[in-house]
Tab-separated table of C-alpha atoms and ligand atoms in Angstrom:
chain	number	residue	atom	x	y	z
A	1	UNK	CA	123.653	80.239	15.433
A	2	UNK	CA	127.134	81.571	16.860
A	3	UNK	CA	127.157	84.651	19.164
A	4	UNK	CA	130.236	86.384	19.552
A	5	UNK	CA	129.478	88.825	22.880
A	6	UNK	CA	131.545	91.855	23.635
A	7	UNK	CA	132.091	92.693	27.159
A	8	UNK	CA	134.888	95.086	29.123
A	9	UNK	CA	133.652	97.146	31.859
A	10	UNK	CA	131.521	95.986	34.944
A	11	UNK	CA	127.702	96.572	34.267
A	12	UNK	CA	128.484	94.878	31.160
A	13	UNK	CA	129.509	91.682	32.925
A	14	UNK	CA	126.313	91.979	34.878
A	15	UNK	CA	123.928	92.523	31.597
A	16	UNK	CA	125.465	89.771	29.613
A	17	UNK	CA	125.612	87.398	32.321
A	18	UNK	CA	121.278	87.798	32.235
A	19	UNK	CA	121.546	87.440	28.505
A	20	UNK	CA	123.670	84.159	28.486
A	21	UNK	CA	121.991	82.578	30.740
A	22	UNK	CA	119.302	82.038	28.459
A	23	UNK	CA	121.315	82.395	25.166
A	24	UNK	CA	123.277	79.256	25.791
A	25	UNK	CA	120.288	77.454	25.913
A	26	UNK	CA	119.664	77.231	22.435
A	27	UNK	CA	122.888	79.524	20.788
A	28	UNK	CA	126.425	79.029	20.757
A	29	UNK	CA	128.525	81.987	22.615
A	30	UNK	CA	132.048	83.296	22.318
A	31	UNK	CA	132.142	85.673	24.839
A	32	UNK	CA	135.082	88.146	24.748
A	33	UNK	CA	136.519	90.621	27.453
A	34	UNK	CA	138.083	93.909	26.495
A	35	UNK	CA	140.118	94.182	29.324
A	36	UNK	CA	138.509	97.777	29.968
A	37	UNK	CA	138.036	96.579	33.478
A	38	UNK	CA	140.264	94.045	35.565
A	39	UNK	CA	140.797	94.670	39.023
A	40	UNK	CA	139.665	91.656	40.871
A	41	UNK	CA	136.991	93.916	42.034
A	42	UNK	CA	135.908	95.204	38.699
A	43	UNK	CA	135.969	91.980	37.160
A	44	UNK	CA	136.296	88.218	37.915
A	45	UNK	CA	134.044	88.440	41.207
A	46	UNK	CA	131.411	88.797	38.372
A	47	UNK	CA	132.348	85.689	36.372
A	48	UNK	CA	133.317	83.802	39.680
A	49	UNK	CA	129.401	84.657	41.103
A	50	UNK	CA	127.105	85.378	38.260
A	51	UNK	CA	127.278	81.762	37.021
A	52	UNK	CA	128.993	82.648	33.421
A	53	UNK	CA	131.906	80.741	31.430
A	54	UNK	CA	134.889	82.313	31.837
A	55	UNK	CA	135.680	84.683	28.708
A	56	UNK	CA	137.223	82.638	25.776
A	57	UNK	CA	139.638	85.404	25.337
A	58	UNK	CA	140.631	89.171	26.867
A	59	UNK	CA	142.090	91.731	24.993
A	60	UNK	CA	143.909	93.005	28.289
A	61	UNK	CA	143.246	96.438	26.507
A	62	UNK	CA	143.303	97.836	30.478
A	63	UNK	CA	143.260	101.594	31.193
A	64	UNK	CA	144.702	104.756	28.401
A	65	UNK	CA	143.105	107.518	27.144
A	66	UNK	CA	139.703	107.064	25.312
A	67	UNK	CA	141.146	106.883	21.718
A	68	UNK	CA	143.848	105.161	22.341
A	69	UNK	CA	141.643	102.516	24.272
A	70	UNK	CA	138.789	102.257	22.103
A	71	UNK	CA	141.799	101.912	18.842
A	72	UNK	CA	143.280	99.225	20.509
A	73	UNK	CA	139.979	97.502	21.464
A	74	UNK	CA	138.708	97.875	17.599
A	75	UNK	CA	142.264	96.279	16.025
A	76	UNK	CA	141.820	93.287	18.714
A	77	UNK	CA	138.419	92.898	18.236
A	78	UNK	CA	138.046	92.949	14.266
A	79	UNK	CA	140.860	90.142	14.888
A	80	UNK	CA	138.732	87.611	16.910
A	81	UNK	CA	135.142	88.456	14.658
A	82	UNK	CA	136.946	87.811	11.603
A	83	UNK	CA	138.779	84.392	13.481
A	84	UNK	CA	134.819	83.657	14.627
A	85	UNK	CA	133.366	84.009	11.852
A	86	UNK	CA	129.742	84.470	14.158
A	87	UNK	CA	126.134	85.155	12.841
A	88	UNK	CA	125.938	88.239	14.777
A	89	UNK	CA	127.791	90.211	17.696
A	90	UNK	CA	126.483	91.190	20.889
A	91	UNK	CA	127.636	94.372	22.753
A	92	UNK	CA	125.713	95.986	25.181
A	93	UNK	CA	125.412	99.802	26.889
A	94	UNK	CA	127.430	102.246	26.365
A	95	UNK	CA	130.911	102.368	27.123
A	96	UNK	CA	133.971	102.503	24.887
A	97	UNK	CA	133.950	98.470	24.607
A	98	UNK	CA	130.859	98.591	22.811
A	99	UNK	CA	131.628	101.261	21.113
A	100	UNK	CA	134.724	99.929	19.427
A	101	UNK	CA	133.335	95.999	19.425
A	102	UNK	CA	130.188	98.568	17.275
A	103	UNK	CA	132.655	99.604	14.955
A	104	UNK	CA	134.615	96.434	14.348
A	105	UNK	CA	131.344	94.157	13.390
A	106	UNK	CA	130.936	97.280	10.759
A	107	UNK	CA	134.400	96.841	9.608
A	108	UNK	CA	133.895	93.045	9.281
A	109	UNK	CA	130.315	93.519	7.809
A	110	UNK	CA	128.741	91.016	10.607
A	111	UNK	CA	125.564	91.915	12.051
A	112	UNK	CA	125.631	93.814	15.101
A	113	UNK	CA	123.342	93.571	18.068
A	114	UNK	CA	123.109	96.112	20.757
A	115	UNK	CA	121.035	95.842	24.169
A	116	UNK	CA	120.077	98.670	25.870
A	117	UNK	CA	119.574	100.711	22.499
A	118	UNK	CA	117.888	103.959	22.547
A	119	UNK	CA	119.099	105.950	25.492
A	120	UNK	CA	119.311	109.785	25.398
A	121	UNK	CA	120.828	112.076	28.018
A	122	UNK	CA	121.163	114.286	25.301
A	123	UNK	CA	124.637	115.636	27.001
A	124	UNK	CA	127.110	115.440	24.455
A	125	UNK	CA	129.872	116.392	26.923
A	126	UNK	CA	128.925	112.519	28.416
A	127	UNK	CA	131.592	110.115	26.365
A	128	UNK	CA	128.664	107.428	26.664
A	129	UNK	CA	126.311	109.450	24.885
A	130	UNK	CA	128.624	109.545	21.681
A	131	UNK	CA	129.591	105.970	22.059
A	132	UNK	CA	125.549	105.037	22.375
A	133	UNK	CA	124.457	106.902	19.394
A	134	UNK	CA	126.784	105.963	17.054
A	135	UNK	CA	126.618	102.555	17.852
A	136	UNK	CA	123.120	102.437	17.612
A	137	UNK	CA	123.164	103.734	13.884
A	138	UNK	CA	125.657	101.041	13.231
A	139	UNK	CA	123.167	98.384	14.741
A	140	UNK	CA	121.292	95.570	13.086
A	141	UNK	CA	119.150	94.880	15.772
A	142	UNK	CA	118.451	97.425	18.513
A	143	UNK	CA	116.983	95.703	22.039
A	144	UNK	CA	115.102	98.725	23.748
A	145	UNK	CA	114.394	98.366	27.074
A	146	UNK	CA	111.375	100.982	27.064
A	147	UNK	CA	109.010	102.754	25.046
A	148	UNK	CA	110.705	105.838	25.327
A	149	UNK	CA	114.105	104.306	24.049
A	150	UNK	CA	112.174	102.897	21.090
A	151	UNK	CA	110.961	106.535	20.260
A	152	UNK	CA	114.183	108.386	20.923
A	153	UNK	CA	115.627	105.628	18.161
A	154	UNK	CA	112.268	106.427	15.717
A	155	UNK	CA	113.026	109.850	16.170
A	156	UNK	CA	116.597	109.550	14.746
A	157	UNK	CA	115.452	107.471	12.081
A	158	UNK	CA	118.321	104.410	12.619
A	159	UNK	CA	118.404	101.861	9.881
A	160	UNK	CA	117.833	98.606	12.273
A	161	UNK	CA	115.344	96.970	13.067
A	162	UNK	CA	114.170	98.428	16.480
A	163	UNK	CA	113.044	95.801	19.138
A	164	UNK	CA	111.072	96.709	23.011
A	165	UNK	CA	112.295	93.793	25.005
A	166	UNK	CA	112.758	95.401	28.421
A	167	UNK	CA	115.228	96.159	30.037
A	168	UNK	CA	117.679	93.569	31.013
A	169	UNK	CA	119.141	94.834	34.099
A	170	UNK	CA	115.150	93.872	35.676
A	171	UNK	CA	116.179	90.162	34.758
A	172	UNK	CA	119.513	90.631	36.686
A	173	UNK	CA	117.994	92.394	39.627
A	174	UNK	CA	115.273	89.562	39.765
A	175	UNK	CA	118.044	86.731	39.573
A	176	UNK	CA	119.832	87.925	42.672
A	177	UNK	CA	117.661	89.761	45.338
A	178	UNK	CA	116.772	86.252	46.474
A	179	UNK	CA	119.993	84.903	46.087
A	180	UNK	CA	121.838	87.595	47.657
A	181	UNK	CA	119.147	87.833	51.029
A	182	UNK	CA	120.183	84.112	51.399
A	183	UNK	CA	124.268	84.118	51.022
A	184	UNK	CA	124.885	87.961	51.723
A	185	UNK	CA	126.583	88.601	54.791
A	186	UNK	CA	127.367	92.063	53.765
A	187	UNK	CA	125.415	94.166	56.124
A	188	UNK	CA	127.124	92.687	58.866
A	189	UNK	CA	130.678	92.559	57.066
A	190	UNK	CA	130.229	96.276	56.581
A	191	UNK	CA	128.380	96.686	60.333
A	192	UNK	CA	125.168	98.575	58.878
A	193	UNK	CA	121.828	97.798	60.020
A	194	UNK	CA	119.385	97.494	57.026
A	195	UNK	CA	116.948	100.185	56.668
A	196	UNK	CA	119.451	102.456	58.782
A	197	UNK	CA	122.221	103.584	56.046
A	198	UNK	CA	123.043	105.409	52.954
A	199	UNK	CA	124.284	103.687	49.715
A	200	UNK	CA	126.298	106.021	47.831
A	201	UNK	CA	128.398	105.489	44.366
A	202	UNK	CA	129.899	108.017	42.230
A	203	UNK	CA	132.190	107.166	39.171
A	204	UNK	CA	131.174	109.410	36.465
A	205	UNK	CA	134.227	111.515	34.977
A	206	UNK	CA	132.082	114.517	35.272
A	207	UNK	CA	131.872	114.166	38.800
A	208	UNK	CA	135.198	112.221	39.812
A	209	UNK	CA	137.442	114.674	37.648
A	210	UNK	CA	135.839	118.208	38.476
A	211	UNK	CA	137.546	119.013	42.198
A	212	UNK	CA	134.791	121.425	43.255
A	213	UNK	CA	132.062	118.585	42.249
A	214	UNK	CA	133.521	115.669	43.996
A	215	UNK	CA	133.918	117.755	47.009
A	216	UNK	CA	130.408	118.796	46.894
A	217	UNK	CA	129.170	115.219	46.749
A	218	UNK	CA	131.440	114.066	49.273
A	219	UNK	CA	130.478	116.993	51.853
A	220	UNK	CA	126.718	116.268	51.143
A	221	UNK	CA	127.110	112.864	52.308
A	222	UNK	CA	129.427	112.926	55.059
A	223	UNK	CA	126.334	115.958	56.214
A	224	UNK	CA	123.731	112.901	56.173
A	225	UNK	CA	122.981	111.612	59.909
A	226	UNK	CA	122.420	107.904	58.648
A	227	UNK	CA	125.910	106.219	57.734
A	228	UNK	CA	126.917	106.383	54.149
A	229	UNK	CA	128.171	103.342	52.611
A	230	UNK	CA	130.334	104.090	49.643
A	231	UNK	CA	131.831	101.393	47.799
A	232	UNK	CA	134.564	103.396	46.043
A	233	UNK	CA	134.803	102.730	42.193
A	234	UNK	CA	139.083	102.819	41.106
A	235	UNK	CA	139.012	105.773	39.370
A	236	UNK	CA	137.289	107.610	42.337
A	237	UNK	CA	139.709	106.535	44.672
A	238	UNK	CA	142.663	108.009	42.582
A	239	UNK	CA	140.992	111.618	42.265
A	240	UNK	CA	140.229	111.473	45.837
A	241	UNK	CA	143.888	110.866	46.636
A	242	UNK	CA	145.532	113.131	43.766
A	243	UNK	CA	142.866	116.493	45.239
A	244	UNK	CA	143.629	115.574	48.946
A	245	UNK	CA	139.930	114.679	50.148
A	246	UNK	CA	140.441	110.401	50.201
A	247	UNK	CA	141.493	110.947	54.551
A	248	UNK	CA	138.613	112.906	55.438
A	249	UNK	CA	136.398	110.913	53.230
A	250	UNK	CA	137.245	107.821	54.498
A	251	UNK	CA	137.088	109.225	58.326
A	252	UNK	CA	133.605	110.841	57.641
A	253	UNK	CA	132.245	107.838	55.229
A	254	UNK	CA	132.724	103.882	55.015
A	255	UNK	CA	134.837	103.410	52.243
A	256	UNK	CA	135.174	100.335	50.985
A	257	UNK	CA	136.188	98.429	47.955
A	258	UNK	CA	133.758	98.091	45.017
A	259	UNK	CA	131.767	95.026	46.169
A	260	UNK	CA	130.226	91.814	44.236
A	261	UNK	CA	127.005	91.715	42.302
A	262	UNK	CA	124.944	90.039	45.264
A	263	UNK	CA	126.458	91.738	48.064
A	264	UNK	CA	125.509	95.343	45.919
A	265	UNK	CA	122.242	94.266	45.204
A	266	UNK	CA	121.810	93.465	49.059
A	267	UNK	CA	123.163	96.609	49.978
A	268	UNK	CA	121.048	98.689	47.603
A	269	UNK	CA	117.779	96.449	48.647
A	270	UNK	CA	118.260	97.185	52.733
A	271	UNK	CA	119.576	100.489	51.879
A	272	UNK	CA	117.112	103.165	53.389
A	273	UNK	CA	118.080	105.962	49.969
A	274	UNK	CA	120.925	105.528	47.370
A	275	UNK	CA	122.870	107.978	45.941
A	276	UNK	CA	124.443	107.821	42.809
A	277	UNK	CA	125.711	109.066	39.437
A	278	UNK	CA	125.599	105.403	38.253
A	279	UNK	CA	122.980	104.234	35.563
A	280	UNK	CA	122.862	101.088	36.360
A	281	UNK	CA	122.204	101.599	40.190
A	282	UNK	CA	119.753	104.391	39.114
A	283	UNK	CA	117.437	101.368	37.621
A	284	UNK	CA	118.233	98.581	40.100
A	285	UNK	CA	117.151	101.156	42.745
A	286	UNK	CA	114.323	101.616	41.400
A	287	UNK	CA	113.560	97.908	40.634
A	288	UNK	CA	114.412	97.339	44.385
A	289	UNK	CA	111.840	99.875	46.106
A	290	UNK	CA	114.903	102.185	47.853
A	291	UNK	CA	114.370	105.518	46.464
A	292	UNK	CA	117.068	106.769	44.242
A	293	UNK	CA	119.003	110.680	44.531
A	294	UNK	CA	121.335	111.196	41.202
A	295	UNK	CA	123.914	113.335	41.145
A	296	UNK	CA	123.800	114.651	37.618
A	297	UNK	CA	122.052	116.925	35.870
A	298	UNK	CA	120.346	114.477	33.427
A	299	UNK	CA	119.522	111.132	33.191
A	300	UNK	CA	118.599	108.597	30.542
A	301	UNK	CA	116.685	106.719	32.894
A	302	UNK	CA	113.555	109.163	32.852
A	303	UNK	CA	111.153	107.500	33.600
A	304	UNK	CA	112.507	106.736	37.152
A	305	UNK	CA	112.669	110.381	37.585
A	306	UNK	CA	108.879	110.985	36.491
A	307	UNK	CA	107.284	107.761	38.769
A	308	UNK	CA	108.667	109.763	42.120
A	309	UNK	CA	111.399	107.469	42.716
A	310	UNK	CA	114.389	109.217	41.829
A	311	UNK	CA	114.990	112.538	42.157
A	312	UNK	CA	118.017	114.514	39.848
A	313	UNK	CA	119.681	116.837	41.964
A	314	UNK	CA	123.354	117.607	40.541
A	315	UNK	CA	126.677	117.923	42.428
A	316	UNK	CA	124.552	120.838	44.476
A	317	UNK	CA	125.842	119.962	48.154
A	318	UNK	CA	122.130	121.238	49.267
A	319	UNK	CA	120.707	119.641	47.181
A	320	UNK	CA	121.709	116.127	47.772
A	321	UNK	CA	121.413	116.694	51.310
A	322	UNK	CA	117.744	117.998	51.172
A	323	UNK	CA	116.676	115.270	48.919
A	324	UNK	CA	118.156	112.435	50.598
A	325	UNK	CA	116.298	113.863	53.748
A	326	UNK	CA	113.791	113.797	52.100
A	327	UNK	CA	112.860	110.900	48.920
A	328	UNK	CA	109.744	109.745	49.836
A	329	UNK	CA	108.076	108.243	46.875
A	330	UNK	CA	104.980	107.384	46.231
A	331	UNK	CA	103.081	104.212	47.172
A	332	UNK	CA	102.257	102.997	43.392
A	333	UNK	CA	105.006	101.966	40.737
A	334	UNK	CA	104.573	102.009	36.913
A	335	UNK	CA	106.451	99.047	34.978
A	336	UNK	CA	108.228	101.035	31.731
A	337	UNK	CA	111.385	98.364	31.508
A	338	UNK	CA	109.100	95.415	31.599
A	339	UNK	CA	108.828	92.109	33.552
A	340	UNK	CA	112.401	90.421	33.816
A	341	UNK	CA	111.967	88.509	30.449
A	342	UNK	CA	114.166	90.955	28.626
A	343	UNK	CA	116.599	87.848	27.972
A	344	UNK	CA	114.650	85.668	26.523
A	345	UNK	CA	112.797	87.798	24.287
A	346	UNK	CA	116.745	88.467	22.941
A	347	UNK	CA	117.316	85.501	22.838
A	348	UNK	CA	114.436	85.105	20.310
A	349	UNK	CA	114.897	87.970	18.631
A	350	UNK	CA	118.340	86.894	17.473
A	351	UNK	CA	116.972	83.817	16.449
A	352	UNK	CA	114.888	85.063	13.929
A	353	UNK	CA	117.624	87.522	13.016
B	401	UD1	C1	133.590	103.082	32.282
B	401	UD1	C2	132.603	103.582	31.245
B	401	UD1	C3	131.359	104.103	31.938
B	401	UD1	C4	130.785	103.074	32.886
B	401	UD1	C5	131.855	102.560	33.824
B	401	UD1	C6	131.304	101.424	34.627
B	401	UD1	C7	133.595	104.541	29.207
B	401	UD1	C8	133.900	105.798	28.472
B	401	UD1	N1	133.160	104.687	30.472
B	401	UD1	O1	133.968	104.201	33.075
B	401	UD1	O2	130.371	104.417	30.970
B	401	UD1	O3	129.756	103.668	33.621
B	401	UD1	O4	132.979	102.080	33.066
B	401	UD1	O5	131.983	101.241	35.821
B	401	UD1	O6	133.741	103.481	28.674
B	401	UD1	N2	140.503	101.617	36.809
B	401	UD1	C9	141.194	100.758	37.631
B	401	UD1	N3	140.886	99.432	37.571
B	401	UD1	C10	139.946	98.917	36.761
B	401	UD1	C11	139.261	99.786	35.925
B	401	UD1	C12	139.546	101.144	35.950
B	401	UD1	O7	142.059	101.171	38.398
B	401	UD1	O8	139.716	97.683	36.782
B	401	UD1	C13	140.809	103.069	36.878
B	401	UD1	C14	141.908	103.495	35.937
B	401	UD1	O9	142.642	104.496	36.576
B	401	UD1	C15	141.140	104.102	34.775
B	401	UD1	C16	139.910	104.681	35.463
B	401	UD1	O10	139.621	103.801	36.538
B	401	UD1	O11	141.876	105.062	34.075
B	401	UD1	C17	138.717	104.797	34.561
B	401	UD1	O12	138.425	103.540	33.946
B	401	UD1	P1	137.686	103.485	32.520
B	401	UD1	O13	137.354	102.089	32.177
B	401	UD1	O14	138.451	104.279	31.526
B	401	UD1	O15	136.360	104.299	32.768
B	401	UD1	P2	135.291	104.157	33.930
B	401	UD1	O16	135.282	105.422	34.707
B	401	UD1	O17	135.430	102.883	34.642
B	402	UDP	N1	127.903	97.298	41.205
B	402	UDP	C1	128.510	96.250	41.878
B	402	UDP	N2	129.393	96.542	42.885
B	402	UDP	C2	129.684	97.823	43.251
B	402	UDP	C3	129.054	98.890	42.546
B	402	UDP	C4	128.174	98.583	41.529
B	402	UDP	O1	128.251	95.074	41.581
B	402	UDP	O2	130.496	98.019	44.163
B	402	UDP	C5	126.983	96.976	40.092
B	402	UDP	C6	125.587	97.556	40.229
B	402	UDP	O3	124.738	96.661	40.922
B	402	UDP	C7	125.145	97.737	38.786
B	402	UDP	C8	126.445	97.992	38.060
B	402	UDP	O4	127.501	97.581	38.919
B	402	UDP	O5	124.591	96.543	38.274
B	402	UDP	C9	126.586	99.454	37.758
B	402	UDP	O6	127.844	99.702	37.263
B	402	UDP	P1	128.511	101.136	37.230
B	402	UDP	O7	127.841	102.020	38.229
B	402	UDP	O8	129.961	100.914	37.352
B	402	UDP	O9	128.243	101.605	35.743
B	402	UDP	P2	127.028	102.298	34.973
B	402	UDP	O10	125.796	101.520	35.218
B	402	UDP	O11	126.941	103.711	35.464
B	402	UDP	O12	127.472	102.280	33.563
């Protein structure tokens, strides 16, 4: 059968690249870039490293307000699945990519799959949280990656056909921790010692946008005594600059670029606590045995949260600081995103689809 995947934004490059490793085994792929994402940083180090083709075509949408992104994603898009012609297209989380490659299979009537279906923050203010729910009541298929995701879709009664397969970033993580500990030189490119720093993100428009927030975060962990390691995400660096705060930052923190798949998964495995507002690192944190602080309010990654390894603590500046003090989770770790075959049982399940 013929695939056509949807991809624009980085975690997305990460996911699929799991997924097509195995799909191109025994499907045939068009793979198609938004153009949500394209600094070198935020984009081709992923195709260059994660062992995927090259897209067969980018929209070059790049960076506009949300409507006027996600409209000019959905013309392109219908364009290319109505060129295609495929047996089913592929889009995966939650950002406005998927939400507009969501509404284009719809407008072409072509079955639409979506991986990483059922998540709830159930914060409506969260752009991602629209864009998930509506694409997951446009859905065909719907690839859960936990139990919880596959009741949070049976409680909203969607009309697909709802699927457990785990959770796909747990393939990813699995694929490069071994990988990265043998051509990583990122520790010592940063100058960190492992076990002895701090692995902070933040990205998350709530956070980046709000002055008073970002400031918070940024105070909280420039207060930790272990270095912080921040690899800045774009958008972060430009609300740092336009509110004043990117000197001090970078004096009291090491800023540096976003980095590549295998040097972040190195830096998140040595790291001795992350903190984020990330989902993605949220999971791979937690897959990795380095406890996790989040700097939101809510999560959709809950059950992180109730196994002891991640703690939710806000844009509170005591807060972060007390809990990265003191995350000390316990010994014992449930499973609830499976065992790293996430891919494969896609790959299956769109077989028989
Ligand atoms: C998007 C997703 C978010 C996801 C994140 C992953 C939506 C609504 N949000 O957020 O769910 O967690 O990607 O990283 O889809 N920029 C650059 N270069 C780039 C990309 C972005 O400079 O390559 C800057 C631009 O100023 C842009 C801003 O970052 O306006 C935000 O980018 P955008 O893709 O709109 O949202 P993200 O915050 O990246
Ligand atoms: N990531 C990366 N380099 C970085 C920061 C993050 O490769 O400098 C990876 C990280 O390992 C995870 C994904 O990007 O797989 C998370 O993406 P992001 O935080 O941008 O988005 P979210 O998961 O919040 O949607």
């Amino acid at each position: 059968m013929k695939v056509l995947t949807v991809v624009g934004a980085r975690p997305q490059f990460i996911k699929a690249a799991a997924v097509s490793r195995e799909l191109r085994r025994r499907h045939e792929e068009v793979l198609i870039h938004t153009g949500q994402h394209y600094d070198e940083e935020m984009s081709d180090v992923f195709f260059e490293e994660l062992g995927i083709p090259e897209p067969d075509d980018n929209l070059g949408v790049g960076s506009s307000s949300h409507g006027a992104q996600t409209a000019e994603m959905l013309a392109g898009l219908e364009e290319r699945i109505e060129a295609e012609d495929p047996d089913a297209v592929l889009v995966y989380g939650d950002t406005n990519s998927t939400l507009a490659a969501a509404i284009a299979a719809s407008k072409v009537d072509t079955r639409l799959a979506h991986v990483e279906a059922g998540l709830r923050s159930y914060n409506r203010e969260m752009p991602e949280e629209i864009n998930r729910v509506l694409t997951d009541h446009a859905a065909d298929l719907l690839f859960a990656p936990s139990r919880r995701a596959v009741a949070n879709l049976r409680e909203e009664s969607v009309p697909g056909a709802v699927h457990n397969t785990g959770d796909v970033m747990c393939d990813a993580v699995r694929w490069a921790r071994d990988r990265a500990e043998d051509h990583s030189e990122i520790l010592s490119e940063v100058g960190v010692e492992s076990g002895e720093y701090v692995l902070a993100t933040v990205h998350r428009a709530s956070n980046t946008d709000d002055p008073e927030r970002l400031a918070a975060i940024l105070d909280a962990l420039a207060g930790d005594p272990r270095e912080v390691v921040l690899p800045a995400h774009p958008r972060t660096i430009n609300r740092m600059r336009e509110y004043e705060m990117y000197e001090e930052a970078s004096e009291r923190l090491t800023l540096v670029d976003p980095v590549g798949y295998l040097d972040f998964v190195r830096l998140q495995d040595r790291a001795d606590a992350v903190a984020t507002d990330s989902g993605g690192v949220q999971k791979e944190a937690f897959f990795l045995d380095t406890p996790c602080v989040t700097m939101r309010e809510e999560t959709e990654w809950r059950e992180t949260v109730e196994a002891g390894w991640n703690e939710l603590v806000g844009a509170n500046e005591t807060a972060i600081r007390r809990a990265l003090a003191d995350a000390d989770p316990p010994g014992d770790k449930p499973r609830p995103y499976g065992d790293g075959d996430a891919a494969a049982r896609i790959t299956e399940l769109l077989d028989d689809a």
